[in-house]
């Protein structure tokens, strides 16, 4: 069984993330979506909330599970016996940082390969940051995030703005 880990902040989940999850789920036997908890990042949603939103949005994907970790992704992947770390690429601007991270992860765990999946043309522009900015200024984010997570995202972001 070939397992992959798809790590990220997912603060909050977007349709761009979901597209990468669907593509990864079609390529691998099992995909673990990993909420990477970084205490230095000032996240809007708690790790528990991010995990639950991702679980709600991937409920129709039987080979996808969701977990969280505050450790190194390369170590998590090794412990989970994963063969790949999946990353989404939106544009050349994502490439430098992701490529460097892939090389670091290969040093940390040579048994795990990073696999890049290009963003779809409809979600190239989409990030969790864009969702937060648009919602804070009372824009419509319903085309940017999965419907299962929409009410919770709106409630939190409107309360913050
Ligand atoms: P962001 O805040 O940019 O959405 P994340 O850490 O949550 O950042 O992203 C997790 C992973 O998903 C990264 O590999 C990132 O490149 C990828 N990703 C984020 N948004 C998209 C998108 N719209 N299309 C494809 N991949 C994406």
PDB file of N, CA and C in Angstrom, residues 68-117:
ATOM      1  N   UNK A  68      -2.901  15.674  12.917  1.00  0.00           N
ATOM      2  CA  UNK A  68      -2.111  16.888  13.153  1.00  0.00           C
ATOM      3  C   UNK A  68      -0.807  16.498  13.833  1.00  0.00           C
ATOM      4  N   UNK A  69       0.188  17.370  13.692  1.00  0.00           N
ATOM      5  CA  UNK A  69       1.484  17.092  14.316  1.00  0.00           C
ATOM      6  C   UNK A  69       2.215  18.400  14.560  1.00  0.00           C
ATOM      7  N   UNK A  70       2.943  18.473  15.679  1.00  0.00           N
ATOM      8  CA  UNK A  70       3.777  19.655  15.907  1.00  0.00           C
ATOM      9  C   UNK A  70       5.252  19.316  15.704  1.00  0.00           C
ATOM     10  N   UNK A  71       5.515  18.173  15.093  1.00  0.00           N
ATOM     11  CA  UNK A  71       6.897  17.762  14.825  1.00  0.00           C
ATOM     12  C   UNK A  71       7.270  17.957  13.368  1.00  0.00           C
ATOM     13  N   UNK A  72       8.408  17.404  12.979  1.00  0.00           N
ATOM     14  CA  UNK A  72       8.867  17.509  11.597  1.00  0.00           C
ATOM     15  C   UNK A  72       8.019  16.614  10.688  1.00  0.00           C
ATOM     16  N   UNK A  73       7.638  17.165   9.532  1.00  0.00           N
ATOM     17  CA  UNK A  73       6.820  16.391   8.584  1.00  0.00           C
ATOM     18  C   UNK A  73       7.597  15.156   8.125  1.00  0.00           C
ATOM     19  N   UNK A  74       8.908  15.308   7.905  1.00  0.00           N
ATOM     20  CA  UNK A  74       9.711  14.168   7.429  1.00  0.00           C
ATOM     21  C   UNK A  74       9.703  13.036   8.461  1.00  0.00           C
ATOM     22  N   UNK A  75       9.724  13.388   9.740  1.00  0.00           N
ATOM     23  CA  UNK A  75       9.683  12.350  10.776  1.00  0.00           C
ATOM     24  C   UNK A  75       8.304  11.707  10.839  1.00  0.00           C
ATOM     25  N   UNK A  76       7.262  12.562  10.728  1.00  0.00           N
ATOM     26  CA  UNK A  76       5.887  12.021  10.751  1.00  0.00           C
ATOM     27  C   UNK A  76       5.727  11.014   9.612  1.00  0.00           C
ATOM     28  N   UNK A  77       6.215  11.414   8.420  1.00  0.00           N
ATOM     29  CA  UNK A  77       6.057  10.545   7.232  1.00  0.00           C
ATOM     30  C   UNK A  77       6.768   9.207   7.467  1.00  0.00           C
ATOM     31  N   UNK A  78       7.957   9.262   8.085  1.00  0.00           N
ATOM     32  CA  UNK A  78       8.693   8.026   8.365  1.00  0.00           C
ATOM     33  C   UNK A  78       7.930   7.137   9.338  1.00  0.00           C
ATOM     34  N   UNK A  79       7.420   7.761  10.400  1.00  0.00           N
ATOM     35  CA  UNK A  79       6.700   6.968  11.405  1.00  0.00           C
ATOM     36  C   UNK A  79       5.411   6.381  10.831  1.00  0.00           C
ATOM     37  N   UNK A  80       4.803   7.109   9.892  1.00  0.00           N
ATOM     38  CA  UNK A  80       3.540   6.639   9.295  1.00  0.00           C
ATOM     39  C   UNK A  80       3.794   5.665   8.147  1.00  0.00           C
ATOM     40  N   UNK A  81       5.071   5.415   7.853  1.00  0.00           N
ATOM     41  CA  UNK A  81       5.458   4.517   6.758  1.00  0.00           C
ATOM     42  C   UNK A  81       4.956   5.043   5.404  1.00  0.00           C
ATOM     43  N   UNK A  82       5.007   6.369   5.237  1.00  0.00           N
ATOM     44  CA  UNK A  82       4.581   6.978   3.964  1.00  0.00           C
ATOM     45  C   UNK A  82       5.751   6.988   2.991  1.00  0.00           C
ATOM     46  N   UNK A  83       5.448   6.918   1.697  1.00  0.00           N
ATOM     47  CA  UNK A  83       6.490   6.952   0.656  1.00  0.00           C
ATOM     48  C   UNK A  83       6.636   8.347   0.066  1.00  0.00           C
ATOM     49  N   UNK A  84       5.628   9.189   0.257  1.00  0.00           N
ATOM     50  CA  UNK A  84       5.662  10.492  -0.418  1.00  0.00           C
ATOM     51  C   UNK A  84       5.105  11.596   0.467  1.00  0.00           C
ATOM     52  N   UNK A  85       5.666  12.797   0.265  1.00  0.00           N
ATOM     53  CA  UNK A  85       5.093  14.026   0.825  1.00  0.00           C
ATOM     54  C   UNK A  85       4.544  14.789  -0.365  1.00  0.00           C
ATOM     55  N   UNK A  86       3.265  15.093  -0.355  1.00  0.00           N
ATOM     56  CA  UNK A  86       2.624  15.800  -1.475  1.00  0.00           C
ATOM     57  C   UNK A  86       2.612  17.288  -1.179  1.00  0.00           C
ATOM     58  N   UNK A  87       2.983  18.106  -2.173  1.00  0.00           N
ATOM     59  CA  UNK A  87       2.869  19.555  -2.050  1.00  0.00           C
ATOM     60  C   UNK A  87       2.179  20.098  -3.302  1.00  0.00           C
ATOM     61  N   UNK A  88       1.357  21.118  -3.108  1.00  0.00           N
ATOM     62  CA  UNK A  88       0.712  21.773  -4.258  1.00  0.00           C
ATOM     63  C   UNK A  88       1.563  22.949  -4.711  1.00  0.00           C
ATOM     64  N   UNK A  89       1.607  23.166  -6.017  1.00  0.00           N
ATOM     65  CA  UNK A  89       2.367  24.310  -6.541  1.00  0.00           C
ATOM     66  C   UNK A  89       1.427  25.218  -7.313  1.00  0.00           C
ATOM     67  N   UNK A  90       1.331  26.471  -6.856  1.00  0.00           N
ATOM     68  CA  UNK A  90       0.450  27.415  -7.543  1.00  0.00           C
ATOM     69  C   UNK A  90       1.146  28.133  -8.685  1.00  0.00           C
ATOM     70  N   UNK A  91       2.400  28.494  -8.465  1.00  0.00           N
ATOM     71  CA  UNK A  91       3.107  29.282  -9.473  1.00  0.00           C
ATOM     72  C   UNK A  91       4.592  29.129  -9.226  1.00  0.00           C
ATOM     73  N   UNK A  92       5.382  29.731 -10.086  1.00  0.00           N
ATOM     74  CA  UNK A  92       6.827  29.680  -9.887  1.00  0.00           C
ATOM     75  C   UNK A  92       7.187  30.217  -8.499  1.00  0.00           C
ATOM     76  N   UNK A  93       6.382  31.159  -8.013  1.00  0.00           N
ATOM     77  CA  UNK A  93       6.685  31.772  -6.716  1.00  0.00           C
ATOM     78  C   UNK A  93       6.646  30.749  -5.578  1.00  0.00           C
ATOM     79  N   UNK A  94       5.868  29.684  -5.699  1.00  0.00           N
ATOM     80  CA  UNK A  94       5.856  28.634  -4.663  1.00  0.00           C
ATOM     81  C   UNK A  94       7.102  27.762  -4.763  1.00  0.00           C
ATOM     82  N   UNK A  95       7.695  27.728  -5.965  1.00  0.00           N
ATOM     83  CA  UNK A  95       8.670  26.682  -6.257  1.00  0.00           C
ATOM     84  C   UNK A  95       9.927  26.748  -5.396  1.00  0.00           C
ATOM     85  N   UNK A  96      10.523  27.935  -5.280  1.00  0.00           N
ATOM     86  CA  UNK A  96      11.804  28.058  -4.571  1.00  0.00           C
ATOM     87  C   UNK A  96      11.737  27.484  -3.157  1.00  0.00           C
ATOM     88  N   UNK A  97      10.751  27.968  -2.395  1.00  0.00           N
ATOM     89  CA  UNK A  97      10.628  27.537  -1.003  1.00  0.00           C
ATOM     90  C   UNK A  97      10.293  26.049  -0.925  1.00  0.00           C
ATOM     91  N   UNK A  98       9.397  25.597  -1.804  1.00  0.00           N
ATOM     92  CA  UNK A  98       8.982  24.187  -1.763  1.00  0.00           C
ATOM     93  C   UNK A  98      10.135  23.269  -2.169  1.00  0.00           C
ATOM     94  N   UNK A  99      10.942  23.717  -3.146  1.00  0.00           N
ATOM     95  CA  UNK A  99      12.065  22.896  -3.601  1.00  0.00           C
ATOM     96  C   UNK A  99      13.100  22.763  -2.489  1.00  0.00           C
ATOM     97  N   UNK A 100      13.370  23.890  -1.818  1.00  0.00           N
ATOM     98  CA  UNK A 100      14.325  23.866  -0.706  1.00  0.00           C
ATOM     99  C   UNK A 100      13.821  22.933   0.401  1.00  0.00           C
ATOM    100  N   UNK A 101      12.530  23.071   0.711  1.00  0.00           N
ATOM    101  CA  UNK A 101      11.932  22.232   1.756  1.00  0.00           C
ATOM    102  C   UNK A 101      12.012  20.749   1.376  1.00  0.00           C
ATOM    103  N   UNK A 102      11.807  20.469   0.091  1.00  0.00           N
ATOM    104  CA  UNK A 102      11.872  19.075  -0.375  1.00  0.00           C
ATOM    105  C   UNK A 102      13.276  18.500  -0.173  1.00  0.00           C
ATOM    106  N   UNK A 103      14.299  19.329  -0.430  1.00  0.00           N
ATOM    107  CA  UNK A 103      15.677  18.844  -0.266  1.00  0.00           C
ATOM    108  C   UNK A 103      16.007  18.626   1.212  1.00  0.00           C
ATOM    109  N   UNK A 104      15.500  19.523   2.062  1.00  0.00           N
ATOM    110  CA  UNK A 104      15.701  19.347   3.510  1.00  0.00           C
ATOM    111  C   UNK A 104      15.023  18.053   3.960  1.00  0.00           C
ATOM    112  N   UNK A 105      13.794  17.865   3.503  1.00  0.00           N
ATOM    113  CA  UNK A 105      13.057  16.662   3.913  1.00  0.00           C
ATOM    114  C   UNK A 105      13.746  15.384   3.419  1.00  0.00           C
ATOM    115  N   UNK A 106      14.361  15.472   2.236  1.00  0.00           N
ATOM    116  CA  UNK A 106      15.068  14.288   1.719  1.00  0.00           C
ATOM    117  C   UNK A 106      16.286  13.957   2.590  1.00  0.00           C
ATOM    118  N   UNK A 107      16.974  15.028   3.068  1.00  0.00           N
ATOM    119  CA  UNK A 107      18.102  14.799   3.985  1.00  0.00           C
ATOM    120  C   UNK A 107      17.614  14.175   5.297  1.00  0.00           C
ATOM    121  N   UNK A 108      16.469  14.681   5.782  1.00  0.00           N
ATOM    122  CA  UNK A 108      15.953  14.194   7.060  1.00  0.00           C
ATOM    123  C   UNK A 108      15.429  12.774   6.946  1.00  0.00           C
ATOM    124  N   UNK A 109      14.873  12.459   5.766  1.00  0.00           N
ATOM    125  CA  UNK A 109      14.310  11.114   5.574  1.00  0.00           C
ATOM    126  C   UNK A 109      14.431  10.717   4.098  1.00  0.00           C
ATOM    127  N   UNK A 110      15.532  10.054   3.732  1.00  0.00           N
ATOM    128  CA  UNK A 110      15.773   9.712   2.315  1.00  0.00           C
ATOM    129  C   UNK A 110      14.784   8.700   1.752  1.00  0.00           C
ATOM    130  N   UNK A 111      13.969   8.086   2.600  1.00  0.00           N
ATOM    131  CA  UNK A 111      13.014   7.085   2.107  1.00  0.00           C
ATOM    132  C   UNK A 111      11.717   7.711   1.609  1.00  0.00           C
ATOM    133  N   UNK A 112      11.569   9.003   1.815  1.00  0.00           N
ATOM    134  CA  UNK A 112      10.317   9.673   1.445  1.00  0.00           C
ATOM    135  C   UNK A 112      10.599  10.691   0.347  1.00  0.00           C
ATOM    136  N   UNK A 113       9.872  10.630  -0.757  1.00  0.00           N
ATOM    137  CA  UNK A 113      10.081  11.552  -1.880  1.00  0.00           C
ATOM    138  C   UNK A 113       8.981  12.612  -1.900  1.00  0.00           C
ATOM    139  N   UNK A 114       9.358  13.857  -2.202  1.00  0.00           N
ATOM    140  CA  UNK A 114       8.327  14.906  -2.337  1.00  0.00           C
ATOM    141  C   UNK A 114       7.750  14.867  -3.752  1.00  0.00           C
ATOM    142  N   UNK A 115       6.434  14.904  -3.830  1.00  0.00           N
ATOM    143  CA  UNK A 115       5.739  14.877  -5.119  1.00  0.00           C
ATOM    144  C   UNK A 115       4.955  16.179  -5.255  1.00  0.00           C
ATOM    145  N   UNK A 116       5.234  16.943  -6.326  1.00  0.00           N
ATOM    146  CA  UNK A 116       4.532  18.210  -6.537  1.00  0.00           C
ATOM    147  C   UNK A 116       3.341  18.011  -7.469  1.00  0.00           C
ATOM    148  N   UNK A 117       2.219  18.579  -7.078  1.00  0.00           N
ATOM    149  CA  UNK A 117       1.019  18.543  -7.930  1.00  0.00           C
ATOM    150  C   UNK A 117       0.676  19.991  -8.295  1.00  0.00           C
TER     151      UNK A 117
END
